[in-house]
Amino acid sequence: MAVETAPVERTEELAEKLAHFEREGWVIFEDVFDPERDFAALFEDFERIAERLADEELTPEQLEAWPRDGDLQAKLMYFAECAGKIDGAPFDPSIRPTTIATADRDPYLGKPAFDLLRHPKLLDVVEPFVGPEIYSCPIQHARLKVPERFLAQDDRLGRATPWHQDHAVQSREADDTDMITAWVALSDAKAEDGCLKIAPRSHRQGLAQHCPNPASGVHLPDGIMSKERTQPLPVRAGSVIVFSRHLMHGAMPNLGNSVRMSLDLRYQHPDAPSGRSYLPGFIARSRSNPSSELRDHREWRRQWIEAHARLVAHPPETTGLRWDMNHPLCA
């Protein structure tokens, strides 16, 4: 049976948040989730993924000290210390365009991920920005940011996420799609942990030139923005940062003592192109037609498995997306 939810109440506090979003390009909703209760099932699945990766990638000597009785953070930290990085792809409820051709396993398609994508608490945050008809865009990733001391010297992406706009990774068909990012803090994200950093009001400039990089993805070229205008956005676990697809942002290096975990999710109106037409999104909420909502985890999983098999056999043209590495700003 469908769970009916009341329309989101338009309070004075919400009006202030919407005004802040329009003015600054971002806004924080604190303590949307109770991490111990709302993230428990997801973390159990993440532990199983970490254990599988350890069995596949660590040496027998390293496995002897594997913290089998430890929590998720203990396992991620030990793996990062041994391997020098954590590949986020096995934890992703999506497929990264640049890895489709070489992908040898399905994305993470557990029910806890599906339940979070359509969690009423999250959709209540999203609805005032997108409207009562909400589509879960298939651009969605888990981010596991490893402490810098474990990283290889040439791992620039792990040290600090380069400045970029989320619009830059969409195809041109979605240029007019009014999409928002919901950045969910699965763990505390303090400045020392590698929290987000943003350039307030930069969303007013529209889409800027980006440069493709095989190692770090697309990024804003040096000199295109003033670093003096930037600020960190530390948040507690369970909080959600909503920001514009045109907001210039990145992430600080993780200088702390834990793996910073977050979900990077996108939402939009169902009738607009997603910029990932080859991946399966779904209607997460519909006030006008609740029966159109996808509520079956098995169907969601089936669609992703079929899409993955199809794309491994026939990868789409995604190299560099729209960006030219020979552009004068990228030299």
Short mmCIF file of C-alpha atoms in Angstrom, two decimals, residues 17-285:
data_model
loop_
_atom_site.label_atom_id
_atom_site.label_comp_id
_atom_site.label_asym_id
_atom_site.label_seq_id
_atom_site.Cartn_x
_atom_site.Cartn_y
_atom_site.Cartn_z
CA LYS A 17 15.53 28.93 3.09
CA LEU A 18 14.07 29.28 -0.40
CA ALA A 19 15.07 32.94 -0.50
CA HIS A 20 18.60 32.01 0.63
CA PHE A 21 18.81 29.38 -2.12
CA GLU A 22 17.75 31.87 -4.78
CA ARG A 23 20.22 34.47 -3.53
CA GLU A 24 23.24 32.28 -2.66
CA GLY A 25 22.72 29.12 -4.77
CA TRP A 26 22.71 26.75 -1.77
CA VAL A 27 20.97 26.10 1.54
CA ILE A 28 21.44 23.65 4.42
CA PHE A 29 18.68 21.55 6.01
CA GLU A 30 20.12 20.27 9.28
CA ASP A 31 19.30 16.89 10.86
CA VAL A 32 16.91 15.72 8.16
CA PHE A 33 17.82 12.11 8.98
CA ASP A 34 18.58 10.25 12.19
CA PRO A 35 21.85 8.58 11.11
CA GLU A 36 21.64 5.66 13.54
CA ARG A 37 18.14 4.74 12.44
CA ASP A 38 17.87 5.97 8.84
CA PHE A 39 21.34 4.93 7.62
CA ALA A 40 21.72 1.63 9.50
CA ALA A 41 20.60 -0.65 6.64
CA LEU A 42 22.74 1.24 4.10
CA PHE A 43 25.80 0.96 6.34
CA GLU A 44 25.25 -2.79 6.73
CA ASP A 45 25.33 -3.13 2.95
CA PHE A 46 28.39 -0.88 2.76
CA GLU A 47 30.15 -3.15 5.27
CA ARG A 48 29.45 -6.17 3.09
CA ILE A 49 30.84 -4.33 0.06
CA ALA A 50 33.96 -3.35 2.00
CA GLU A 51 34.46 -6.96 3.11
CA ARG A 52 34.11 -8.20 -0.47
CA LEU A 53 36.61 -5.63 -1.72
CA ALA A 54 39.03 -6.61 1.03
CA ASP A 55 38.80 -10.28 0.05
CA GLU A 56 39.40 -9.35 -3.60
CA GLU A 57 42.13 -6.74 -3.27
CA LEU A 58 44.08 -7.13 -0.02
CA THR A 59 46.97 -9.53 0.44
CA PRO A 60 46.67 -12.57 2.75
CA GLU A 61 48.97 -10.79 5.21
CA GLN A 62 46.77 -7.68 5.21
CA LEU A 63 43.63 -9.77 5.65
CA GLU A 64 45.03 -11.31 8.81
CA ALA A 65 44.56 -7.94 10.53
CA TRP A 66 41.18 -7.16 8.90
CA PRO A 67 38.89 -5.68 11.64
CA ARG A 68 36.08 -8.22 11.18
CA ASP A 69 34.43 -7.16 14.44
CA GLY A 70 34.89 -3.45 13.73
CA ASP A 71 32.25 -1.04 12.44
CA LEU A 72 32.03 0.37 8.93
CA GLN A 73 34.47 3.19 9.63
CA ALA A 74 37.07 0.80 11.04
CA LYS A 75 36.85 -1.37 7.94
CA LEU A 76 36.98 1.53 5.50
CA MET A 77 39.92 3.09 7.30
CA TYR A 78 41.88 -0.18 7.34
CA PHE A 79 41.15 -0.78 3.66
CA ALA A 80 42.21 2.77 2.77
CA GLU A 81 45.42 2.41 4.75
CA CYS A 82 46.29 -0.85 2.95
CA ALA A 83 45.11 0.04 -0.56
CA GLY A 84 45.83 3.78 -0.61
CA LYS A 85 42.32 4.60 -1.87
CA ILE A 86 38.71 3.45 -1.96
CA ASP A 87 37.00 3.12 -5.33
CA GLY A 88 33.53 4.60 -4.81
CA ALA A 89 31.99 2.84 -7.82
CA PRO A 90 31.03 -0.42 -5.99
CA PHE A 91 29.09 1.73 -3.47
CA ASP A 92 27.34 3.80 -6.18
CA PRO A 93 23.62 3.40 -6.91
CA SER A 94 24.49 4.49 -10.46
CA ILE A 95 27.03 4.02 -13.26
CA ARG A 96 29.78 6.55 -13.93
CA PRO A 97 29.86 7.38 -17.67
CA THR A 98 33.64 7.23 -17.88
CA THR A 99 33.77 3.66 -16.55
CA ILE A 100 30.91 2.04 -18.44
CA ALA A 101 33.10 0.39 -21.07
CA THR A 102 35.32 -1.28 -18.48
CA ALA A 103 32.74 -2.02 -15.79
CA ASP A 104 32.90 -5.66 -14.77
CA ARG A 105 30.22 -5.59 -12.07
CA ASP A 106 26.84 -4.04 -11.43
CA PRO A 107 26.46 -0.84 -9.40
CA TYR A 108 25.25 -1.06 -5.80
CA LEU A 109 21.55 -1.83 -6.13
CA GLY A 110 20.56 -2.64 -2.56
CA LYS A 111 17.13 -1.84 -1.19
CA PRO A 112 18.55 0.63 1.38
CA ALA A 113 19.82 2.83 -1.47
CA PHE A 114 16.45 2.75 -3.23
CA ASP A 115 14.66 3.51 0.04
CA LEU A 116 16.87 6.56 0.64
CA LEU A 117 16.37 7.87 -2.91
CA ARG A 118 12.62 8.01 -2.26
CA HIS A 119 12.67 8.61 1.50
CA PRO A 120 9.78 10.91 2.49
CA LYS A 121 12.10 13.05 4.64
CA LEU A 122 14.37 13.71 1.67
CA LEU A 123 11.52 14.28 -0.78
CA ASP A 124 9.98 16.78 1.65
CA VAL A 125 13.24 18.74 1.40
CA VAL A 126 13.33 18.46 -2.39
CA GLU A 127 9.68 19.27 -3.14
CA PRO A 128 9.79 23.04 -2.49
CA PHE A 129 12.57 23.33 -5.10
CA VAL A 130 11.34 20.89 -7.75
CA GLY A 131 7.59 20.92 -7.20
CA PRO A 132 5.08 18.19 -6.31
CA GLU A 133 6.17 15.96 -9.22
CA ILE A 134 9.66 14.64 -8.40
CA TYR A 135 11.89 12.53 -10.65
CA SER A 136 14.97 10.81 -9.24
CA CYS A 137 17.64 11.56 -11.84
CA PRO A 138 20.07 8.66 -12.43
CA ILE A 139 23.08 10.92 -11.81
CA GLN A 140 23.59 9.75 -8.23
CA HIS A 141 26.75 8.73 -6.42
CA ALA A 142 28.18 7.67 -3.09
CA ARG A 143 31.29 9.62 -2.10
CA LEU A 144 33.85 8.03 0.23
CA LYS A 145 36.56 10.59 0.88
CA VAL A 146 39.69 8.97 2.34
CA PRO A 147 42.05 10.77 4.76
CA GLU A 148 44.80 12.40 2.74
CA ARG A 149 47.62 10.64 4.59
CA PHE A 150 46.61 7.32 3.00
CA LEU A 151 46.60 8.60 -0.58
CA ALA A 152 49.23 8.25 -3.25
CA GLN A 153 51.14 11.43 -4.02
CA ASP A 154 49.61 11.70 -7.50
CA ASP A 155 46.01 11.23 -6.31
CA ARG A 156 44.83 14.80 -6.86
CA LEU A 157 41.11 13.95 -6.89
CA GLY A 158 41.26 12.25 -3.50
CA ARG A 159 43.07 15.16 -1.92
CA ALA A 160 40.63 17.91 -2.89
CA THR A 161 37.69 17.61 -5.27
CA PRO A 162 38.31 20.15 -8.08
CA TRP A 163 36.04 23.15 -8.55
CA HIS A 164 33.16 22.38 -10.91
CA GLN A 165 29.43 22.83 -11.57
CA ASP A 166 27.12 19.82 -11.58
CA HIS A 167 25.62 21.00 -14.88
CA ALA A 168 29.01 20.30 -16.46
CA VAL A 169 28.51 16.53 -16.36
CA GLN A 170 25.11 16.61 -18.07
CA SER A 171 24.60 16.18 -21.79
CA ARG A 172 23.34 19.15 -23.80
CA GLU A 173 19.82 17.74 -23.94
CA ALA A 174 19.40 18.67 -20.26
CA ASP A 175 20.61 22.27 -20.59
CA ASP A 176 17.14 23.61 -19.81
CA THR A 177 16.34 21.11 -17.06
CA ASP A 178 15.88 22.81 -13.70
CA MET A 179 17.70 20.19 -11.63
CA ILE A 180 18.90 20.45 -8.04
CA THR A 181 21.54 18.51 -6.13
CA ALA A 182 20.72 17.05 -2.72
CA TRP A 183 24.01 16.33 -0.93
CA VAL A 184 23.29 13.97 1.96
CA ALA A 185 25.88 13.80 4.77
CA LEU A 186 26.16 10.13 5.78
CA SER A 187 28.87 11.06 8.29
CA ASP A 188 29.95 14.31 9.90
CA ALA A 189 31.54 16.58 7.30
CA LYS A 190 33.66 19.12 9.13
CA ALA A 191 36.28 21.26 7.41
CA GLU A 192 39.03 18.85 8.45
CA ASP A 193 37.01 15.89 7.12
CA GLY A 194 36.81 17.26 3.59
CA CYS A 195 33.45 19.05 3.64
CA LEU A 196 32.02 20.81 0.61
CA LYS A 197 33.41 24.20 -0.39
CA ILE A 198 31.29 26.60 -2.43
CA ALA A 199 31.45 29.93 -4.20
CA PRO A 200 28.34 31.81 -3.00
CA ARG A 201 26.18 33.36 -5.73
CA SER A 202 28.28 31.81 -8.50
CA HIS A 203 25.12 30.08 -9.79
CA ARG A 204 24.07 33.42 -11.29
CA GLN A 205 26.77 33.10 -13.97
CA GLY A 206 25.23 30.07 -15.68
CA LEU A 207 27.34 27.25 -17.09
CA ALA A 208 31.05 28.13 -17.31
CA GLN A 209 33.81 26.59 -19.42
CA HIS A 210 35.15 23.32 -17.99
CA CYS A 211 38.19 21.21 -18.81
CA PRO A 212 38.15 17.41 -19.04
CA ASN A 213 40.72 15.37 -17.13
CA PRO A 214 40.84 11.54 -17.30
CA ALA A 215 42.01 11.34 -13.68
CA SER A 216 39.72 13.88 -12.01
CA GLY A 217 36.77 14.39 -14.35
CA VAL A 218 35.68 17.81 -15.57
CA HIS A 219 36.78 20.86 -13.61
CA LEU A 220 36.78 24.63 -13.84
CA PRO A 221 40.01 26.01 -15.32
CA ASP A 222 42.34 27.98 -13.08
CA GLY A 223 41.54 31.67 -12.91
CA ILE A 224 37.86 31.43 -13.82
CA MET A 225 36.72 32.24 -10.30
CA SER A 226 38.02 34.15 -7.32
CA LYS A 227 39.06 31.78 -4.52
CA GLU A 228 38.64 34.66 -2.04
CA ARG A 229 34.88 34.40 -2.50
CA THR A 230 34.67 30.79 -1.39
CA GLN A 231 33.58 29.21 1.88
CA PRO A 232 33.40 25.73 3.45
CA LEU A 233 30.02 24.17 4.35
CA PRO A 234 30.53 21.90 7.38
CA VAL A 235 27.46 19.83 8.34
CA ARG A 236 26.48 17.09 10.78
CA ALA A 237 25.64 13.57 9.68
CA GLY A 238 21.98 13.43 8.61
CA SER A 239 21.95 16.93 7.17
CA VAL A 240 21.20 17.76 3.52
CA ILE A 241 22.72 20.54 1.41
CA VAL A 242 20.56 21.57 -1.53
CA PHE A 243 22.34 23.52 -4.25
CA SER A 244 21.91 24.78 -7.79
CA ARG A 245 23.34 22.85 -10.74
CA HIS A 246 25.23 26.07 -11.59
CA LEU A 247 26.81 26.57 -8.16
CA MET A 248 30.60 26.39 -8.35
CA HIS A 249 31.77 23.96 -5.69
CA GLY A 250 34.31 21.32 -4.76
CA ALA A 251 35.45 19.57 -1.59
CA MET A 252 38.30 20.20 0.77
CA PRO A 253 40.97 17.57 1.45
CA ASN A 254 40.24 15.10 4.23
CA LEU A 255 42.78 15.82 6.97
CA GLY A 256 40.76 13.98 9.63
CA ASN A 257 40.67 10.48 11.07
CA SER A 258 37.68 8.95 9.33
CA VAL A 259 36.33 8.34 5.84
CA ARG A 260 33.92 11.15 4.97
CA MET A 261 30.78 9.58 3.45
CA SER A 262 28.02 11.31 1.51
CA LEU A 263 25.41 10.77 -1.19
CA ASP A 264 25.31 13.09 -4.20
CA LEU A 265 21.75 12.92 -5.58
CA ARG A 266 19.87 14.87 -8.27
CA TYR A 267 16.14 15.59 -8.59
CA GLN A 268 14.02 17.30 -11.25
CA HIS A 269 10.58 17.39 -12.87
CA PRO A 270 9.66 14.11 -14.60
CA ASP A 271 8.98 15.73 -17.99
CA ALA A 272 12.47 17.23 -18.40
CA PRO A 273 15.52 15.41 -19.88
CA SER A 274 17.88 13.99 -17.24
CA GLY A 275 21.13 14.29 -19.18
CA ARG A 276 21.54 10.53 -18.77
CA SER A 277 18.92 9.20 -21.16
CA TYR A 278 20.68 5.82 -21.25
CA LEU A 279 20.23 5.30 -17.47
CA PRO A 280 16.96 4.54 -15.61
CA GLY A 281 15.57 7.28 -13.41
CA PHE A 282 12.14 7.04 -11.80
CA ILE A 283 9.24 9.05 -10.42
CA ALA A 284 9.89 9.26 -6.68
CA ARG A 285 6.82 11.34 -5.80
#
